[in-house]
């Protein structure tokens, strides 16, 4: 269950961030086609969230298969906590990237000075998912 939650929730967050930022990129691309490549940063950052979920899901699945001594309830709860932690932070991070990417890409067309600020805000949005992955890895490696 933890592997499923980690992968599915981070994929939902990545999909939302990609869709929301992608619509802004397509709108902004009609006004300034030269800004399209610079505006792809929110889409790339949202895609990284799904990789975080994949890493956590593979770690959880490997622990289930590799345990020849049995799978205790404590290990199950730790894996579930890992999946919930990585999944929910990935979902929140994807939502934040989508909202920030949508607003900032539309504004960067009018004022190109906002580009560096957009990148910094997107980094802080991405860090939410990274912190969730770190806590999830700590939970996953805390087994007996």
Coordinates of C-alpha atoms in Angstrom, one line a residue:
X1 CA 0.0 0.0 0.0
X2 CA 2.9 2.4 0.8
X3 CA 4.5 1.9 -2.6
X4 CA 1.1 2.4 -4.3
X5 CA 0.5 5.7 -2.4
X6 CA 4.0 7.0 -3.1
X7 CA 3.8 6.4 -6.8
X8 CA 0.2 7.4 -7.4
X9 CA 0.1 10.5 -5.4
X10 CA 3.4 11.9 -6.7
X11 CA 2.2 11.1 -10.2
X12 CA -1.0 13.0 -9.6
X13 CA 1.0 16.0 -8.3
X14 CA 3.4 15.8 -11.3
X15 CA 0.4 15.6 -13.7
X16 CA -1.4 18.5 -12.1
X17 CA 1.8 20.7 -12.2
X18 CA 2.5 19.7 -15.8
X19 CA -1.0 20.4 -17.0
X20 CA -1.4 23.7 -15.2
X21 CA 2.0 25.0 -16.2
X22 CA 1.6 23.6 -19.7
X23 CA -1.5 25.6 -20.4
X24 CA 0.3 28.7 -19.3
X25 CA 3.2 27.9 -21.6
X26 CA 0.9 27.4 -24.6
X27 CA -0.8 30.7 -23.9
X28 CA 2.4 32.6 -23.4
X29 CA 3.9 31.0 -26.5
X30 CA 1.4 32.6 -28.7
X31 CA 2.6 36.1 -27.6
X32 CA 6.3 35.4 -27.3
X33 CA 7.5 32.2 -29.0
X34 CA 11.1 32.8 -27.8
X35 CA 10.0 32.4 -24.2
X36 CA 8.7 28.8 -24.6
X37 CA 12.0 27.1 -23.9
X38 CA 12.7 29.2 -20.8
X39 CA 9.1 28.6 -19.6
X40 CA 9.5 24.8 -19.6
X41 CA 11.2 24.8 -16.2
X42 CA 7.9 24.3 -14.2
X43 CA 7.1 21.2 -16.4
X44 CA 10.5 19.7 -15.9
X45 CA 10.4 20.3 -12.1
X46 CA 6.9 18.8 -11.9
X47 CA 8.2 15.7 -13.7
X48 CA 10.9 15.2 -11.2
X49 CA 8.3 14.6 -8.5
X50 CA 7.2 11.4 -10.2
X51 CA 10.8 10.2 -10.0
X52 CA 10.7 10.8 -6.2
X53 CA 7.7 8.6 -6.0
X54 CA 9.3 5.9 -8.1
X55 CA 12.4 5.9 -5.9
X56 CA 10.3 5.4 -2.8
X57 CA 8.1 2.8 -4.4
X58 CA 11.0 0.7 -5.6
X59 CA 12.6 0.9 -2.2
X60 CA 9.5 -0.3 -0.5
X61 CA 8.9 -3.1 -3.0
X62 CA 12.5 -4.2 -2.7
X63 CA 12.2 -4.4 1.1
X64 CA 9.1 -6.6 0.8
X65 CA 10.8 -9.0 -1.6
X66 CA 14.2 -9.1 0.0
X67 CA 12.9 -10.0 3.5
X68 CA 13.3 -13.8 3.9
X69 CA 12.7 -13.6 7.7
X70 CA 9.2 -12.4 7.2
X71 CA 7.5 -9.0 7.1
X72 CA 6.6 -7.7 10.5
X73 CA 3.7 -5.3 11.2
X74 CA 6.3 -2.7 12.3
X75 CA 8.0 -2.8 8.9
X76 CA 4.6 -2.6 7.2
X77 CA 3.7 0.5 9.1
X78 CA 7.1 2.1 8.4
X79 CA 6.6 1.4 4.6
X80 CA 3.1 2.8 4.8
X81 CA 4.4 5.9 6.5
X82 CA 7.1 6.2 3.9
X83 CA 4.5 6.0 1.1
X84 CA 2.1 8.4 2.7
X85 CA 4.9 10.9 3.4
X86 CA 6.4 10.8 -0.1
X87 CA 3.0 10.7 -1.8
X88 CA 1.4 13.6 0.1
X89 CA 4.4 15.9 -0.1
X90 CA 4.7 15.1 -3.9
X91 CA 1.0 15.9 -4.4
X92 CA 1.4 19.2 -2.5
X93 CA 4.6 20.1 -4.3
X94 CA 3.0 19.4 -7.7
X95 CA 0.0 21.6 -6.8
X96 CA 2.3 24.4 -5.7
X97 CA 4.5 24.1 -8.9
X98 CA 1.4 24.1 -11.0
X99 CA 0.0 27.3 -9.4
X100 CA 3.3 29.1 -9.4
X101 CA 4.2 28.0 -12.9
X102 CA 0.8 29.1 -14.3
X103 CA 1.0 32.6 -12.7
X104 CA 4.7 33.3 -13.2
X105 CA 4.9 32.1 -16.8
X106 CA 2.0 34.3 -17.8
X107 CA 3.7 37.3 -16.0
X108 CA 7.1 36.5 -17.4
X109 CA 5.8 37.3 -20.9
X110 CA 5.0 40.8 -19.8
X111 CA 8.0 41.4 -17.4
X112 CA 11.1 39.2 -18.1
X113 CA 12.7 40.4 -14.9
X114 CA 10.4 38.0 -13.0
X115 CA 12.1 35.0 -14.5
X116 CA 14.8 34.6 -11.8
X117 CA 12.1 35.0 -9.1
X118 CA 10.0 32.4 -10.7
X119 CA 12.9 29.9 -10.7
X120 CA 13.6 30.6 -7.0
X121 CA 9.9 30.1 -6.0
X122 CA 9.8 26.9 -8.1
X123 CA 12.9 25.6 -6.3
X124 CA 11.2 26.2 -2.9
X125 CA 8.1 24.4 -4.2
X126 CA 10.2 21.4 -5.3
X127 CA 11.9 21.2 -2.0
X128 CA 8.6 20.3 -0.3
X129 CA 8.7 17.0 -2.3
X130 CA 12.4 16.5 -1.7
X131 CA 11.9 16.9 2.1
X132 CA 9.1 14.3 1.9
X133 CA 11.5 11.9 0.0
X134 CA 14.2 12.4 2.7
X135 CA 11.8 11.7 5.5
X136 CA 10.4 8.7 3.6
X137 CA 13.9 7.3 3.1
X138 CA 14.6 7.7 6.8
X139 CA 11.4 5.8 7.6
X140 CA 12.2 3.1 5.1
X141 CA 15.7 2.5 6.4
X142 CA 14.7 2.4 10.0
X143 CA 13.6 -1.3 9.9
X144 CA 14.8 -4.0 12.2

